[in-house]
Amino acid sequence: MPEVTLFTKIINREIPADIVYEDDLVCAFRDINPQAPTHILIVPRQPIPTVDDVTEADEPALGRLFTAAARIARKEGISENGYRLIINCRAHGGQEVYHLHMHLLGGRKLGPMLAR
Ligand code: 5GP
């Protein structure tokens, strides 16, 4: 059996989180350590450890990450000014939770993509 991830526990309401959106394929909740006024994690219900584990069967859920992100951004009022979507992969990408997820960040000018 694959290990139950932290995010699966949030999706199943075993750990509390501020859930802002969910549907049949994805769930979205506010990051516990926000890096911007809006910082939301959008997570496929079915855990995929990393981008490197993605298969064609995951395409519907991965596509939904984007439509959910756009929908949530509009609801958060950050669409017009824009926002950033980030997916980290493994150690060099800075991934901490091995349940693939998209960060939605906005609400202020975020500056350059990488620290210089
Ligand atoms: P990663 O570095 O894997 O791309 O991002 C993991 C994110 O999960 C981090 O931004 C971190 O703040 C967030 N996070 C870690 N534990 C929890 C938690 O228990 N609840 C919530 N809502 N976010 C968490």
Coordinates of N, CA and C and ligand atoms in Angstrom, one line a residue:
M1 N 0.8 -1.2 0.0 CA 0.0 0.0 0.0 C 0.9 1.3 0.0
P2 N 0.6 2.2 -0.9 CA 1.4 3.5 -0.8 C 1.1 4.2 0.5
E3 N 2.1 5.0 0.9 CA 2.0 5.7 2.2 C 0.9 6.8 2.0
V4 N 0.1 7.0 3.1 CA -0.9 8.0 3.0 C -0.2 9.3 3.3
T5 N -0.4 10.3 2.3 CA 0.3 11.5 2.4 C -0.4 12.5 3.3
L6 N 0.4 13.5 3.8 CA -0.2 14.6 4.5 C -1.4 15.2 3.8
F7 N -1.2 15.4 2.5 CA -2.3 16.1 1.8 C -3.5 15.2 1.6
T8 N -3.3 13.9 1.5 CA -4.5 13.0 1.5 C -5.2 13.1 2.8
K9 N -4.5 13.2 3.9 CA -5.2 13.4 5.2 C -6.0 14.7 5.3
I10 N -5.5 15.8 4.7 CA -6.2 17.0 4.6 C -7.5 16.8 3.7
I11 N -7.3 16.2 2.6 CA -8.4 16.0 1.7 C -9.5 15.2 2.4
N12 N -9.1 14.2 3.2 CA -10.1 13.3 3.9 C -10.5 13.9 5.2
R13 N -10.1 15.2 5.5 CA -10.5 15.9 6.7 C -10.0 15.2 8.0
E14 N -8.9 14.5 7.9 CA -8.3 13.9 9.1 C -7.3 15.0 9.7
I15 N -6.9 16.0 8.9 CA -6.1 17.1 9.4 C -6.8 18.3 9.0
P16 N -6.9 19.3 9.9 CA -7.7 20.5 9.5 C -6.9 21.4 8.5
A17 N -7.6 22.0 7.6 CA -7.0 23.0 6.6 C -8.2 23.9 6.1
D18 N -7.8 25.0 5.6 CA -8.8 26.0 5.1 C -9.0 25.6 3.6
I19 N -9.9 24.7 3.4 CA -10.2 24.3 2.0 C -11.0 25.3 1.3
V20 N -10.5 25.8 0.1 CA -11.2 26.8 -0.6 C -12.0 26.3 -1.8
Y21 N -11.6 25.1 -2.3 CA -12.3 24.6 -3.5 C -12.0 23.1 -3.5
E22 N -13.0 22.4 -4.0 CA -12.8 20.9 -4.3 C -13.8 20.5 -5.4
D23 N -13.4 19.5 -6.1 CA -14.3 18.8 -7.1 C -13.9 17.3 -7.1
D24 N -14.4 16.7 -8.2 CA -14.1 15.2 -8.3 C -12.7 14.9 -8.4
L25 N -11.8 15.8 -8.9 CA -10.4 15.4 -9.2 C -9.4 16.1 -8.4
V26 N -9.7 17.3 -7.9 CA -8.7 18.1 -7.1 C -9.3 18.7 -5.9
C27 N -8.4 19.1 -5.0 CA -8.8 19.8 -3.7 C -7.8 20.9 -3.5
A28 N -8.3 22.1 -3.1 CA -7.4 23.2 -2.9 C -7.6 23.8 -1.5
F29 N -6.5 24.1 -0.8 CA -6.5 24.7 0.5 C -5.4 25.7 0.7
R30 N -5.5 26.6 1.7 CA -4.5 27.6 1.9 C -3.3 27.0 2.5
D31 N -2.1 27.4 2.0 CA -0.8 27.0 2.6 C -0.7 27.4 4.0
I32 N -0.1 26.5 4.8 CA 0.0 26.8 6.3 C 1.1 27.9 6.5
N33 N 2.0 28.1 5.6 CA 3.1 29.0 5.7 C 3.1 29.9 4.5
P34 N 2.1 30.8 4.4 CA 1.9 31.6 3.1 C 3.1 32.4 2.8
Q35 N 3.5 32.4 1.5 CA 4.6 33.2 1.0 C 4.1 34.4 0.2
A36 N 2.8 34.6 0.2 CA 2.2 35.8 -0.5 C 0.8 35.9 0.1
P37 N 0.1 37.1 -0.1 CA -1.2 37.3 0.5 C -2.2 36.2 0.1
T38 N -2.1 35.7 -1.1 CA -2.8 34.5 -1.5 C -1.8 33.4 -1.8
H39 N -1.9 32.3 -1.1 CA -1.0 31.2 -1.3 C -1.8 29.9 -1.1
I40 N -2.2 29.3 -2.2 CA -3.2 28.2 -2.1 C -2.5 27.0 -2.8
L41 N -2.7 25.8 -2.2 CA -2.1 24.6 -2.8 C -3.3 23.8 -3.5
I42 N -3.1 23.4 -4.7 CA -4.1 22.7 -5.5 C -3.5 21.3 -5.7
V43 N -4.3 20.3 -5.3 CA -3.8 19.0 -5.1 C -4.7 17.9 -5.8
P44 N -4.1 17.0 -6.6 CA -5.0 16.0 -7.2 C -5.5 15.1 -6.0
R45 N -6.7 14.6 -6.1 CA -7.2 13.7 -5.0 C -6.4 12.5 -5.0
Q46 N -6.1 11.9 -6.1 CA -5.3 10.7 -6.2 C -3.8 11.1 -6.1
P47 N -3.1 10.6 -5.1 CA -1.7 11.1 -4.9 C -0.8 10.6 -6.1
I48 N 0.0 11.5 -6.6 CA 1.1 11.2 -7.5 C 2.3 11.8 -6.8
P49 N 3.3 11.0 -6.5 CA 4.4 11.6 -5.7 C 5.1 12.8 -6.2
T50 N 5.5 12.7 -7.5 CA 6.2 13.9 -8.1 C 5.8 14.0 -9.6
V51 N 6.3 15.1 -10.2 CA 6.1 15.3 -11.6 C 6.7 14.1 -12.4
D52 N 7.8 13.6 -11.9 CA 8.5 12.5 -12.6 C 7.7 11.2 -12.6
D53 N 6.7 11.1 -11.8 CA 5.8 9.9 -11.7 C 4.6 10.1 -12.6
V54 N 4.4 11.2 -13.2 CA 3.1 11.4 -14.0 C 3.0 10.5 -15.2
T55 N 1.8 10.0 -15.4 CA 1.5 9.2 -16.6 C 0.4 9.8 -17.4
E56 N 0.1 9.3 -18.6 CA -1.0 9.8 -19.4 C -2.3 9.7 -18.6
A57 N -2.5 8.7 -17.8 CA -3.7 8.5 -17.0 C -4.0 9.7 -16.1
D58 N -2.9 10.4 -15.8 CA -3.1 11.6 -14.9 C -3.5 12.8 -15.6
E59 N -3.6 12.8 -16.9 CA -3.8 14.1 -17.6 C -5.1 14.8 -17.2
P60 N -6.3 14.1 -17.0 CA -7.5 14.8 -16.6 C -7.2 15.6 -15.3
A61 N -6.7 14.9 -14.3 CA -6.4 15.6 -13.0 C -5.4 16.7 -13.1
L62 N -4.4 16.5 -13.9 CA -3.4 17.6 -14.1 C -4.0 18.8 -14.8
G63 N -4.8 18.5 -15.8 CA -5.5 19.6 -16.5 C -6.4 20.4 -15.6
R64 N -7.0 19.7 -14.7 CA -7.9 20.3 -13.8 C -7.2 21.2 -12.8
L65 N -5.9 20.9 -12.5 CA -5.2 21.8 -11.7 C -5.2 23.2 -12.2
F66 N -5.1 23.3 -13.6 CA -5.1 24.7 -14.2 C -6.4 25.3 -14.2
T67 N -7.5 24.6 -14.5 CA -8.8 25.2 -14.6 C -9.2 25.6 -13.1
A68 N -8.8 24.8 -12.2 CA -9.2 25.1 -10.8 C -8.4 26.3 -10.4
A69 N -7.1 26.4 -10.8 CA -6.3 27.6 -10.4 C -6.9 28.9 -10.9
A70 N -7.3 28.8 -12.2 CA -7.9 30.0 -12.8 C -9.2 30.4 -12.1
R71 N -10.0 29.4 -11.8 CA -11.2 29.7 -11.1 C -11.0 30.3 -9.7
I72 N -10.1 29.7 -8.9 CA -9.8 30.1 -7.6 C -9.2 31.5 -7.6
A73 N -8.3 31.8 -8.6 CA -7.7 33.1 -8.7 C -8.7 34.2 -8.9
R74 N -9.7 33.9 -9.8 CA -10.8 34.9 -10.0 C -11.5 35.1 -8.7
K75 N -11.8 34.0 -8.0 CA -12.6 34.1 -6.7 C -11.8 34.9 -5.7
E76 N -10.5 34.8 -5.7 CA -9.6 35.5 -4.8 C -9.4 36.9 -5.2
G77 N -9.8 37.3 -6.4 CA -9.7 38.7 -6.9 C -8.3 39.0 -7.3
I78 N -7.5 38.0 -7.7 CA -6.1 38.3 -8.1 C -5.9 38.1 -9.6
S79 N -6.9 37.8 -10.4 CA -6.7 37.4 -11.8 C -6.2 38.6 -12.6
E80 N -6.8 39.8 -12.4 CA -6.5 40.9 -13.2 C -5.0 41.3 -13.1
N81 N -4.5 41.4 -11.9 CA -3.1 41.7 -11.7 C -2.2 40.6 -12.0
G82 N -2.7 39.4 -11.9 CA -1.8 38.2 -12.2 C -1.3 37.5 -11.0
Y83 N -0.7 36.3 -11.3 CA -0.3 35.4 -10.2 C 0.7 34.5 -10.7
R84 N 1.2 33.6 -9.9 CA 2.3 32.6 -10.3 C 1.8 31.2 -9.9
L85 N 2.0 30.3 -10.7 CA 1.8 28.9 -10.5 C 3.1 28.1 -10.4
I86 N 3.3 27.4 -9.4 CA 4.6 26.7 -9.2 C 4.3 25.2 -8.9
I87 N 5.1 24.3 -9.5 CA 5.1 22.9 -9.1 C 6.6 22.5 -8.9
N88 N 6.9 22.1 -7.7 CA 8.3 21.7 -7.3 C 8.4 20.2 -7.5
C89 N 9.6 19.8 -8.0 CA 9.9 18.4 -8.2 C 11.1 17.9 -7.5
R90 N 11.0 17.1 -6.5 CA 12.1 16.4 -5.8 C 13.1 17.5 -5.2
A91 N 14.2 17.0 -4.8 CA 15.1 17.7 -3.9 C 15.6 19.1 -4.5
H92 N 16.0 19.0 -5.7 CA 16.5 20.3 -6.3 C 15.4 21.2 -6.6
G93 N 14.2 20.7 -6.8 CA 13.1 21.6 -7.0 C 12.5 22.2 -5.7
G94 N 13.0 21.7 -4.6 CA 12.5 22.2 -3.3 C 11.2 21.5 -2.8
Q95 N 10.9 20.3 -3.4 CA 9.7 19.7 -3.0 C 9.8 19.1 -1.6
E96 N 8.8 19.5 -0.7 CA 8.8 19.0 0.7 C 7.7 17.9 0.9
V97 N 6.6 18.0 0.2 CA 5.5 17.1 0.4 C 5.4 16.3 -0.9
Y98 N 5.6 14.9 -0.8 CA 5.6 14.1 -2.0 C 4.2 13.6 -2.4
H99 N 3.4 14.6 -2.6 CA 2.0 14.4 -3.2 C 1.9 15.6 -4.1
L100 N 2.1 15.4 -5.4 CA 2.2 16.5 -6.4 C 1.2 17.5 -6.1
H101 N 1.6 18.8 -6.2 CA 0.7 19.9 -5.9 C 1.1 21.1 -6.7
M102 N 0.2 22.0 -7.0 CA 0.5 23.3 -7.6 C 0.3 24.4 -6.6
H103 N 1.3 25.3 -6.5 CA 1.1 26.5 -5.6 C 0.5 27.6 -6.5
L104 N -0.5 28.2 -6.0 CA -1.1 29.5 -6.5 C -0.7 30.6 -5.6
L105 N 0.1 31.5 -6.2 CA 0.6 32.6 -5.3 C 0.2 34.0 -6.0
G106 N -0.2 34.9 -5.2 CA -0.6 36.2 -5.7 C -1.0 37.2 -4.7
G107 N -1.5 38.3 -5.1 CA -1.9 39.3 -4.1 C -0.9 40.4 -3.9
R108 N 0.3 40.3 -4.5 CA 1.3 41.3 -4.5 C 2.3 41.0 -5.7
K109 N 3.1 42.0 -6.0 CA 4.1 41.7 -7.1 C 5.1 40.8 -6.5
L110 N 5.3 39.7 -7.2 CA 6.1 38.6 -6.7 C 7.6 38.7 -6.9
G111 N 8.0 39.6 -7.9 CA 9.4 39.8 -8.2 C 10.0 38.7 -9.1
P112 N 11.3 38.6 -9.2 CA 11.9 37.6 -10.1 C 11.5 36.2 -9.7
M113 N 11.5 35.3 -10.7 CA 11.1 34.0 -10.4 C 12.0 33.2 -9.4
L114 N 13.3 33.5 -9.6 CA 14.3 32.8 -8.7 C 15.1 33.9 -8.0
A115 N 15.5 33.6 -6.8 CA 16.4 34.5 -6.0 C 17.7 34.7 -6.8
R116 N 18.2 35.9 -6.9 CA 19.4 36.2 -7.6 C 20.5 36.5 -6.7
Ligands
5GP1 P1 6.5 21.9 -1.6 O1 7.8 22.5 -1.1 O2 6.4 20.4 -1.4 O3 6.3 22.3 -3.1 O4 5.3 22.6 -0.8 C1 4.8 22.1 0.3 C2 3.9 23.2 0.9 O5 3.0 22.6 1.9 C3 4.7 24.2 1.7 O6 4.5 25.5 1.1 C4 4.2 24.1 3.1 O7 4.1 25.4 3.7 C5 2.8 23.4 2.9 N1 2.4 22.7 4.1 C6 3.2 21.8 4.8 N2 2.5 21.2 5.8 C7 1.2 21.7 5.7 C8 0.0 21.5 6.4 O8 -0.1 20.7 7.4 N3 -1.1 22.2 6.0 C9 -1.0 23.1 5.0 N4 -2.2 23.7 4.7 N5 0.1 23.3 4.2 C10 1.2 22.6 4.6

